[in-house]
Coordinates of C-alpha atoms and ligand atoms in Angstrom, one line a residue:
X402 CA -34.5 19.2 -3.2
X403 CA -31.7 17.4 -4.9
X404 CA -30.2 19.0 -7.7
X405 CA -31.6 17.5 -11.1
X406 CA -34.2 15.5 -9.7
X407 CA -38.0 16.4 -9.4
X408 CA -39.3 14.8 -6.2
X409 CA -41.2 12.6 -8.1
X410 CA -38.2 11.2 -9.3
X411 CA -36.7 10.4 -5.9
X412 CA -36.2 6.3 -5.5
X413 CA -37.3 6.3 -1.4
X414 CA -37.7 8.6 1.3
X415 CA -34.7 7.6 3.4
X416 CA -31.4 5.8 2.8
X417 CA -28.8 4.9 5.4
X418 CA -24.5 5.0 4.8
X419 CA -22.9 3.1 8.1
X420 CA -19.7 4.6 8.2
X421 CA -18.6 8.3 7.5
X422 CA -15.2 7.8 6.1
X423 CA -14.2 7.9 2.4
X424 CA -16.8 5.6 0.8
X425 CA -19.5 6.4 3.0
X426 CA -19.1 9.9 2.4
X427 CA -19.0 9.5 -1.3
X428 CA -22.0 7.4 -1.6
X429 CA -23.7 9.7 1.2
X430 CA -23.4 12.4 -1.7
X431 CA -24.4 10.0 -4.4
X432 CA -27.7 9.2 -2.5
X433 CA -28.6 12.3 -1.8
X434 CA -29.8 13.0 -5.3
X435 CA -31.9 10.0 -5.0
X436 CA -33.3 10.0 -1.6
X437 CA -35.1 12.2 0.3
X438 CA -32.8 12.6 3.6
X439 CA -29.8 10.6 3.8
X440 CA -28.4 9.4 7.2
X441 CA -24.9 9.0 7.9
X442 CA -24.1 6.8 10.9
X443 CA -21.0 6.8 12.5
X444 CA -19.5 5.5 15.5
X445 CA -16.3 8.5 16.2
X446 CA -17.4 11.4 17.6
X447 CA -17.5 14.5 15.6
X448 CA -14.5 16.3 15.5
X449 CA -13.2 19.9 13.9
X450 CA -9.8 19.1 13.4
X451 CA -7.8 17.4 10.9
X452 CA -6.6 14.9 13.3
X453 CA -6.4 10.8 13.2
X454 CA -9.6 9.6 14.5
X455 CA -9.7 6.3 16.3
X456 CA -12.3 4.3 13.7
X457 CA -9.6 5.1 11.2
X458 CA -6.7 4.8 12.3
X459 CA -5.0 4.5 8.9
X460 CA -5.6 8.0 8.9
X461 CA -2.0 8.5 10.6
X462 CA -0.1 7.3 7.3
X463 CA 0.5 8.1 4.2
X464 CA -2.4 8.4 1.8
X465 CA -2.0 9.2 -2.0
X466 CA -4.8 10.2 -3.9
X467 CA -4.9 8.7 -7.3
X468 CA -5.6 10.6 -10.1
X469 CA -9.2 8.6 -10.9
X470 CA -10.1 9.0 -7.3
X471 CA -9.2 13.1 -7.4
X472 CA -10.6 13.8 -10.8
X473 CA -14.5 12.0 -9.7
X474 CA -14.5 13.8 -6.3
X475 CA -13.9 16.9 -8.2
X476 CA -17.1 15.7 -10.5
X477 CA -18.7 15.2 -7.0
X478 CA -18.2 18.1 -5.2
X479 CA -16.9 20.9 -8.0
X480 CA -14.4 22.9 -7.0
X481 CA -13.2 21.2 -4.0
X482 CA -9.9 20.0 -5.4
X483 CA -8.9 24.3 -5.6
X484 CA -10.4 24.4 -2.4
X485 CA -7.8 21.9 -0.8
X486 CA -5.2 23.4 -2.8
X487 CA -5.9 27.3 -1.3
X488 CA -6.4 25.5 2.3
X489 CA -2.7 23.5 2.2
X490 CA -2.5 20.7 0.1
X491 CA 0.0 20.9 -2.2
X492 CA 0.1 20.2 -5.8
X493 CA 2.9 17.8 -7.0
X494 CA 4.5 17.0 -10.7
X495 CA 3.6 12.9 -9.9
X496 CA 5.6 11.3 -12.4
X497 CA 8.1 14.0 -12.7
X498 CA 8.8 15.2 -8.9
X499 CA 8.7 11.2 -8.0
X500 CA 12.2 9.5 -7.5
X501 CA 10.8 6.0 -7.2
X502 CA 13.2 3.4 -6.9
X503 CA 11.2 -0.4 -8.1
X504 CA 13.0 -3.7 -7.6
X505 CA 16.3 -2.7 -7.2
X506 CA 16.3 0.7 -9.9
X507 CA 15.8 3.3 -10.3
X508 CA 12.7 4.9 -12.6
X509 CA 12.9 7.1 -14.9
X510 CA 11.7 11.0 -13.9
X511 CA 9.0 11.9 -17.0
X512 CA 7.3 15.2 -17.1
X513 CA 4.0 13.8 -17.5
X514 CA 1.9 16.8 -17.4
X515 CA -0.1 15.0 -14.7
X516 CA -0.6 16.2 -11.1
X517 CA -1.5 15.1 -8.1
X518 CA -2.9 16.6 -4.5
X519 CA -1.4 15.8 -1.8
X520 CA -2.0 16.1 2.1
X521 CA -2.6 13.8 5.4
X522 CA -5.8 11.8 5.3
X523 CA -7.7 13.4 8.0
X524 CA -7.1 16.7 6.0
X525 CA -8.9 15.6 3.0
X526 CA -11.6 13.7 5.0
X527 CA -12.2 16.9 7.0
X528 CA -12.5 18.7 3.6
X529 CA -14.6 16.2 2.3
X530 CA -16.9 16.0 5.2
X531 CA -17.1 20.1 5.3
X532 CA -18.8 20.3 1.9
X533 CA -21.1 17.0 2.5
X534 CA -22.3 19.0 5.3
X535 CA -24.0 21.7 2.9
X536 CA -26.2 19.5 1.5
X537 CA -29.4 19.8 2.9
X538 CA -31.0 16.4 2.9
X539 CA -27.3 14.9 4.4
X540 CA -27.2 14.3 8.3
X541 CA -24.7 12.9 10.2
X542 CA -25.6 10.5 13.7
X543 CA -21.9 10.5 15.7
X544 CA -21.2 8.0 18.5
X545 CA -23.7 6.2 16.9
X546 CA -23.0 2.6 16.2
X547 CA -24.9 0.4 13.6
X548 CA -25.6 -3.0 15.4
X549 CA -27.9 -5.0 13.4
X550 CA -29.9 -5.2 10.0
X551 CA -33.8 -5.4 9.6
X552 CA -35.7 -7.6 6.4
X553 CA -39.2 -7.7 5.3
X554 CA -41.4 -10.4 6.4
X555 CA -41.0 -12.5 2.9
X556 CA -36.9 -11.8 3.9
X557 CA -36.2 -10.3 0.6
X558 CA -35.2 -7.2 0.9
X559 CA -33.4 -5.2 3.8
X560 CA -36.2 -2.5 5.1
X561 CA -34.3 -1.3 8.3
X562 CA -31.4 -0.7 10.7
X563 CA -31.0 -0.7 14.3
X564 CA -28.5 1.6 15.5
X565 CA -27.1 2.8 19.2
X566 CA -26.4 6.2 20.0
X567 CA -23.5 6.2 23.3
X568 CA -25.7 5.7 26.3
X569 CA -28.7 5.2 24.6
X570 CA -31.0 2.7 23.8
X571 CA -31.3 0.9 20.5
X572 CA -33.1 2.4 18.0
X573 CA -34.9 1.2 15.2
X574 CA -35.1 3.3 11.8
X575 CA -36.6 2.3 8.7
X576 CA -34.9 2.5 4.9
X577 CA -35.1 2.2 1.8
X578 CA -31.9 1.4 1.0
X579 CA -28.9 0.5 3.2
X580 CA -25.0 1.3 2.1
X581 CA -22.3 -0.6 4.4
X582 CA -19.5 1.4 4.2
X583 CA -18.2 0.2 7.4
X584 CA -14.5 -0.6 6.3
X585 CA -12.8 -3.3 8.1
X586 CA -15.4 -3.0 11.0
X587 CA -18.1 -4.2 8.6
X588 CA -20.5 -6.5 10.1
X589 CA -22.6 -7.2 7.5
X590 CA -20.9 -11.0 6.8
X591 CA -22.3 -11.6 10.0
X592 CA -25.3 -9.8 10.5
X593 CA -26.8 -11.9 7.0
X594 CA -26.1 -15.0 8.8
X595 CA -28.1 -13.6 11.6
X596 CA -31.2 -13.4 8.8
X597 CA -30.4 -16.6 7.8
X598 CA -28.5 -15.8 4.7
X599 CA -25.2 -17.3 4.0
X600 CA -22.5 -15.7 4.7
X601 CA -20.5 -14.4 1.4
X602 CA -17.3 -16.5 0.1
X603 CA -14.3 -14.4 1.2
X604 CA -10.8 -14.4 -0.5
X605 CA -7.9 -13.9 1.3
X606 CA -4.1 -13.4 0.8
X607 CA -2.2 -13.0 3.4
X608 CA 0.5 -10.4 3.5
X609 CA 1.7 -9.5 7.3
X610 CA 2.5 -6.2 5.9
X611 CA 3.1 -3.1 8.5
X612 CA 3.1 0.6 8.2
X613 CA 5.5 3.0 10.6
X614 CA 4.9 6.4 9.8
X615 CA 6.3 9.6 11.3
X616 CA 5.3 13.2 10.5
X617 CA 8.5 15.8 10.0
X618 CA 8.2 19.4 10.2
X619 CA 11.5 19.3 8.2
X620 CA 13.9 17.3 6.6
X621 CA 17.8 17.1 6.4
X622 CA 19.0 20.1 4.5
X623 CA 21.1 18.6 1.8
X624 CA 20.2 18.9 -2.1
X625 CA 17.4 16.9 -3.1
X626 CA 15.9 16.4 -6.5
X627 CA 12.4 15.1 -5.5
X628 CA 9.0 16.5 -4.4
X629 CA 8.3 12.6 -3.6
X630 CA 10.6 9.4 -2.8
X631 CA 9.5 5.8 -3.1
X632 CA 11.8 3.3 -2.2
X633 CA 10.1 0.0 -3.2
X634 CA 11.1 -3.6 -1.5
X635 CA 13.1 -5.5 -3.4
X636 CA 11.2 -8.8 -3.6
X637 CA 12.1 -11.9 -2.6
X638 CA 15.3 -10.4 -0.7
X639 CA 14.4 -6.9 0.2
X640 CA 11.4 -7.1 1.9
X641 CA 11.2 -3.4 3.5
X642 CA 10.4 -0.2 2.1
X643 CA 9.4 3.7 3.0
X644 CA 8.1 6.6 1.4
X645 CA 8.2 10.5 1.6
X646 CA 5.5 13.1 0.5
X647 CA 4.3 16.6 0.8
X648 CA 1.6 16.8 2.8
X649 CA -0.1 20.4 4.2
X650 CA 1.4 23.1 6.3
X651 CA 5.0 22.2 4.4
X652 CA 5.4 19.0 6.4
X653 CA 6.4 15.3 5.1
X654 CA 4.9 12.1 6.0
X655 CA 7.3 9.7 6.5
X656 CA 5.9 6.0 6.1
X657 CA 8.6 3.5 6.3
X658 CA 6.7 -0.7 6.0
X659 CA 7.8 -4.1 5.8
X660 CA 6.4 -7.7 4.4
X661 CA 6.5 -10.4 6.6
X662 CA 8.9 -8.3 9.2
X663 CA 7.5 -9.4 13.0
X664 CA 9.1 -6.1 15.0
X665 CA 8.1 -3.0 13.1
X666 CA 9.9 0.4 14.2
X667 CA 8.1 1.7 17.8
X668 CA 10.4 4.4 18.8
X669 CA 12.7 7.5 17.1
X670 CA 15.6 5.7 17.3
X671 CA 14.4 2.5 15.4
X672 CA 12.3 4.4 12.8
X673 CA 15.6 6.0 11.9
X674 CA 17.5 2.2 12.3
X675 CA 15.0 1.2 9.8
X676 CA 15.7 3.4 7.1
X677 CA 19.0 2.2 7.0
X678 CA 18.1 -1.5 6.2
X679 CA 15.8 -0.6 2.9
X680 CA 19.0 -1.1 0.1
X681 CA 18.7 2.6 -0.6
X682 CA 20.1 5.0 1.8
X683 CA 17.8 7.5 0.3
X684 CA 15.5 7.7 2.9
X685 CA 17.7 7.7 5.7
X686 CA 19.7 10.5 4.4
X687 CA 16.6 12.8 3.8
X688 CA 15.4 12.2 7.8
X689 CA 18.8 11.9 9.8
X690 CA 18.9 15.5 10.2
X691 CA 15.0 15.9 9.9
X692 CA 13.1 17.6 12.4
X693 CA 9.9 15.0 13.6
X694 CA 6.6 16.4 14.7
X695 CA 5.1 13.3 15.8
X696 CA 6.0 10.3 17.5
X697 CA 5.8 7.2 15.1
X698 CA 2.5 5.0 14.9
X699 CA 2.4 1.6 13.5
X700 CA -0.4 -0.3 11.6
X701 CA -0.4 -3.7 10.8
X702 CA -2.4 -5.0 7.8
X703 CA -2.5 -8.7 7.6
X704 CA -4.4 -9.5 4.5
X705 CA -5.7 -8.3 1.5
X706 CA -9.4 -9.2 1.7
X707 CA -12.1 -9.8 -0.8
X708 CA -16.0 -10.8 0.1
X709 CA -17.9 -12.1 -3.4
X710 CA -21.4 -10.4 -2.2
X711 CA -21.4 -10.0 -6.1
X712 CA -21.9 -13.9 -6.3
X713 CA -23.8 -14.9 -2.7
X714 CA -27.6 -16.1 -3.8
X715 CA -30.1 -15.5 -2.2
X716 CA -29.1 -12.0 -0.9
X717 CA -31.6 -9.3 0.3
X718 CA -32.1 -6.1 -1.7
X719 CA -31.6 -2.6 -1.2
X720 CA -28.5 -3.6 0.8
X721 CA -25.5 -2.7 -0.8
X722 CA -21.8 -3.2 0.4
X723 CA -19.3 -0.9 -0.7
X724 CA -15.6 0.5 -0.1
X725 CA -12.9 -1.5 2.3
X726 CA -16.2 -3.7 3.7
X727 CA -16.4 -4.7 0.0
X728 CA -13.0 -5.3 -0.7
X729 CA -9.5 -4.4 1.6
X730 CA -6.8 -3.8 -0.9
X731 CA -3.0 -3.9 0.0
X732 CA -2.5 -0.2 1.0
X733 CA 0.7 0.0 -0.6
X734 CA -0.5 1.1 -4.3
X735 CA -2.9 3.5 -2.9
X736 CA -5.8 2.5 -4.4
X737 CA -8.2 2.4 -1.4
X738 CA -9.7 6.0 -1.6
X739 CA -10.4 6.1 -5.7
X740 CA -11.6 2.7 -5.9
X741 CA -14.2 3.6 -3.1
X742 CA -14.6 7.1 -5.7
X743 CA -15.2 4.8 -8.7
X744 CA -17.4 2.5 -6.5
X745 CA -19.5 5.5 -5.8
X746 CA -19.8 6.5 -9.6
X747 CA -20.7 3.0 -10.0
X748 CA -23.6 3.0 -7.9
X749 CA -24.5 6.7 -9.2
X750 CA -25.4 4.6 -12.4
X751 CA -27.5 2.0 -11.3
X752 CA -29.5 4.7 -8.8
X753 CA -30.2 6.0 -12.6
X754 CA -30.7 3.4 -14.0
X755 CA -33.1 2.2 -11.3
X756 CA -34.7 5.6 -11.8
X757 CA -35.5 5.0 -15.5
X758 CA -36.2 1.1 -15.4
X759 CA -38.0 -0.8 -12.3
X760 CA -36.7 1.1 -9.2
X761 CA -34.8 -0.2 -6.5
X762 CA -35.4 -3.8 -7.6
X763 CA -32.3 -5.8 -7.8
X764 CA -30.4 -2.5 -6.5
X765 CA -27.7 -4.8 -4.5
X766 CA -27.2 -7.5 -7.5
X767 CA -26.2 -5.1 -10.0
X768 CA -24.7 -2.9 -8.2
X769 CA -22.3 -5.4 -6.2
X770 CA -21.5 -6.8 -10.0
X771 CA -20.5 -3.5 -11.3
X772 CA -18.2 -2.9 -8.0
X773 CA -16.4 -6.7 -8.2
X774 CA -15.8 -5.7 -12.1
X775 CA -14.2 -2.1 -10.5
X776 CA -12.0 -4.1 -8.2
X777 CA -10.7 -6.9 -10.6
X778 CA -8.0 -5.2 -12.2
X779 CA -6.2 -3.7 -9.3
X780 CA -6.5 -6.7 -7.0
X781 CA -4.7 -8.2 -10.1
X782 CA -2.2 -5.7 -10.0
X783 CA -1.9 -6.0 -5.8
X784 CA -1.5 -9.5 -6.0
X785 CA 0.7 -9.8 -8.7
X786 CA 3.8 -7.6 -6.6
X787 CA 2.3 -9.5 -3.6
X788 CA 3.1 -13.2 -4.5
X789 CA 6.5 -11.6 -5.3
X790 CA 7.2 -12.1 -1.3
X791 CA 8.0 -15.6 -0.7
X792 CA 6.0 -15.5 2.5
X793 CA 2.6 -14.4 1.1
X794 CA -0.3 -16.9 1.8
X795 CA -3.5 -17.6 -0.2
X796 CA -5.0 -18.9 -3.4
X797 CA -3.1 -17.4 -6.7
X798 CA -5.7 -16.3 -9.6
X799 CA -5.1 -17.5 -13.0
X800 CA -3.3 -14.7 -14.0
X801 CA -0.9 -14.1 -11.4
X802 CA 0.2 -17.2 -11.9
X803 CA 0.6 -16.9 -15.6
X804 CA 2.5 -13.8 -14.8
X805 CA 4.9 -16.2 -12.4
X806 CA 5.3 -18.5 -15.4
X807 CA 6.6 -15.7 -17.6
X808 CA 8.6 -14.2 -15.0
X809 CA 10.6 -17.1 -14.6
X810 CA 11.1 -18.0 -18.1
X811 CA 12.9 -14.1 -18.0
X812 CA 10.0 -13.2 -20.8
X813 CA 9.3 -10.2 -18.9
X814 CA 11.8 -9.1 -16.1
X815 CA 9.8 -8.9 -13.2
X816 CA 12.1 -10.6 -11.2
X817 CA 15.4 -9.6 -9.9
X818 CA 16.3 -13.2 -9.7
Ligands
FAD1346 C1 -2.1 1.8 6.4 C2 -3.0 2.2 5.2 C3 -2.6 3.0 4.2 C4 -3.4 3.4 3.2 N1 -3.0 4.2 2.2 C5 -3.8 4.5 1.2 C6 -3.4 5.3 0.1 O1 -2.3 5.7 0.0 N2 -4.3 5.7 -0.9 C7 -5.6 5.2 -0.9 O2 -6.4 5.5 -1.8 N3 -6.0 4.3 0.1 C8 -5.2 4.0 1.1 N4 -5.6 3.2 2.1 C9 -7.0 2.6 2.0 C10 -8.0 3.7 2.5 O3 -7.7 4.1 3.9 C11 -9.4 3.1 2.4 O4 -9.6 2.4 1.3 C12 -10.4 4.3 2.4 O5 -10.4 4.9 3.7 C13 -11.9 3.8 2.2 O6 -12.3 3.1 3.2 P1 -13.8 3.0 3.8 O7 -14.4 4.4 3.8 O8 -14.4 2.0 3.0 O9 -13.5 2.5 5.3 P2 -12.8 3.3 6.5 O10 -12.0 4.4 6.0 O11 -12.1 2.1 7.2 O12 -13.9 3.8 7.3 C14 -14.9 3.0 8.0 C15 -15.8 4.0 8.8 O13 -16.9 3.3 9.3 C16 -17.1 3.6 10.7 N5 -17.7 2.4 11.3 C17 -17.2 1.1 11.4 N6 -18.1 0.3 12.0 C18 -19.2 1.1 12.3 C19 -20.5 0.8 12.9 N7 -20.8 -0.5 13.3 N8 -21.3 1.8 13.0 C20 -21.0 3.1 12.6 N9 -19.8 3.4 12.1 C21 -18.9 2.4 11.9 C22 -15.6 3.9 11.2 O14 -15.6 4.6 12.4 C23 -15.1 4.6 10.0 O15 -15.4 6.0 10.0 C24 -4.8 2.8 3.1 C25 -5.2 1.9 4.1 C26 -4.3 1.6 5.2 C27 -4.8 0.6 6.2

């Protein structure tokens, strides 16, 4: 039985997470004090190693772990962040190690106190996943994909799932509650129209930002003063950037990106051309002599995207939408992983507060409320650096356009200009 629950207590017999990745993970451990058996669908195989997997293929660049997002999986699954530690990940001053170079200057290094884990992203899922997999009423379905969703006859609330296992045939299962944590491969936009439900308002902004990232086994052997190096674009004339961290089995992730450039680095040789062109030689320097362990892999990440399940009406209950399928932020400021971890916390609260009060009624409502009210301040902060970049696309909110206004009036120097 869940820890802290009498059975009597628990909100339904079975809840469904589509998608084991990050937020589906974290809200598979969330449910599972609230549900009998949780079921975690997912489409990759299973796999044992800390390796890229193809339904996230972020997974091959650079991922930092905020400190919110560290300190609630900790609260989630105590003890885990020593655990990473003692397996490889390595533990970083973040504001002192970090030679961060913003618009054109460089930052000052500040023994903070603060630090940060660091390690690839399959690493930490792998982590994750290991200790999701001792709790008893967590299972996992692999090559199983999530193809459709299910309502009650009076079409209020969701009350099932059909799912395909490889080679199989579909499958119907019944729930109580439903968590899409599908990331950019979420259907549910779609699958509502299906019902006959609108589908949600969306907002856009787009970016046409890339990611080339490279994995080093060592770097150039000259002095350096840094554990981590961020050279940041230097908006509107620099548009290109890269980054180097720590990440296990003393290697560096090299992630080098670039707003609005059409040909991202492919090969060795261009990856290295690249880091030439980013106004601080920084990067180039700390590579030229490096020694790669992997051949580069690109990304490309068009838009930031936003759905407003939070405001579509009518909407069926005991669905809920979470993580990237809720909102995709601009990877750059790292705040995918810990918003997904504050989502998670989020819906921790209204599971108890549906405990206590009228149970799962108006589950999705509240809960997508409380998650648009998690995103608001760092899409804020996203799109403020975006619009920076003359060729960004979409609708600007109030404030980022009162931040504009005070830019330009040299108020606030946000501008090299
Ligand atoms: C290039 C890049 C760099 C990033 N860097 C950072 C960073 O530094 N820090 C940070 O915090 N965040 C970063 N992010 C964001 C981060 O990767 C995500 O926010 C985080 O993984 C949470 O996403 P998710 O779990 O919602 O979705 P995903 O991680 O996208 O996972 C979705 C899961 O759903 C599965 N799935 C999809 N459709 C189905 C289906 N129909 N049936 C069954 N399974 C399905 C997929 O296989 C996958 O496992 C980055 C993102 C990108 C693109």
């Amino acid at each position: 039985m869940a820890k802290g629950l009498l059975e009597k207590d628990f909100l339904g017999k079975k809840a469904v997470v589509i998608g084991g990745s990050i937020s589906g993970m974290l809200a598979a451990r969330v449910l599972s004090d609230f549900f009998e058996e949780v079921i975690i669908i997912e489409k990759d195989k299973m796999s044992n190693q800390h390796i890229p997997r193809i339904g996230v293929t972020q997974g091959s660049h650079g991922h930092a772990l905020l400190k919110s997002g560290e300190e609630i999986l900790n609260d989630l699954f105590p003890g885990i962040i020593d655990e990473l530690i003692e397996a490889g990940s390595v533990k970083s001053d973040f504001a002192g190690g970090l030679a961060w170079n913003h618009h054109g200057s460089w930052k000052l290094k500040y023994h903070a106190g603060m630090s940060i884990i660091q390690q690839s992203r399959p690493f930490l899922e792998w982590h994750i996943q290991r200790r999701l997999k001792q709790i008893p009423n967590v299972s996992y379905m692999y090559e199983t994909k999530a193809k459709k969703l299910l309502v009650n006859n009076d079409q209020t609330q969701i009350n099932g799932i059909v799912i395909q296992k490889e080679g199989e045939m579909d499958l119907e299962i019944q729930t109580d509650l439903v968590v899409d944590a599908a990331g950019a491969g979420s259907q549910t936009s779609s699958w509502l129209k299906q019902l006959g439900y609108q589908a949600p308002a969306k907002t856009e902004v787009r970016v046409n930002l890339f990611y080339a990232s490279r994995i080093y086994r060592s770097l150039s052997s000259k002095n350096k003063d840094w554990s981590n190096l961020l050279v940041y674009p230097n908006p509107p004339s620099q548009n290109r950037g890269g980054s180097i961290s720590p990440i296990e089995n003393k290697r560096w992730m090299v992630t080098l990106l670039g707003y609005g450039v059409d040909s991202p680095p492919n090969s060795g040789e261009e990856f290295l051309a690249y880091t030439k062109c980013l106004g601080k030689p920084d990067i180039y320097e700390a590579i030229e002599e490096g020694q790669p362990e992997t051949d580069v892999t690109v990304y490309r990440f068009p838009a930031l995207r936003r759905f407003h399940y939070e405001k579509l009406s009518p909407f069926p209950d005991r669905l809920i939408v979470m993580g990237d399928a809720f909102c995709r932020m601009d990877p750059v400021f790292g705040q995918g992983m810990s918003i997904s971890a504050l989502e998670a916390i989020a819906l921790k609260k209204e599971l108890q507060r549906a405990v206590h009060k009228n149970g799962l009624a108006q589950i999705s409502i509240h809960t997508h409320r409380s998650f648009s009210k998690i995103i608001d301040i760092p899409w804020l902060v996203a799109l403020t650096e975006d619009f920076r970049f003359t060729q960004t696309v979409g609708k600007k909110t109030i404030w980022t356009a009162v931040s504009d206004v005070v830019c330009k009036k040299g108020h606030f120097s946000l501008r090299n200009e």
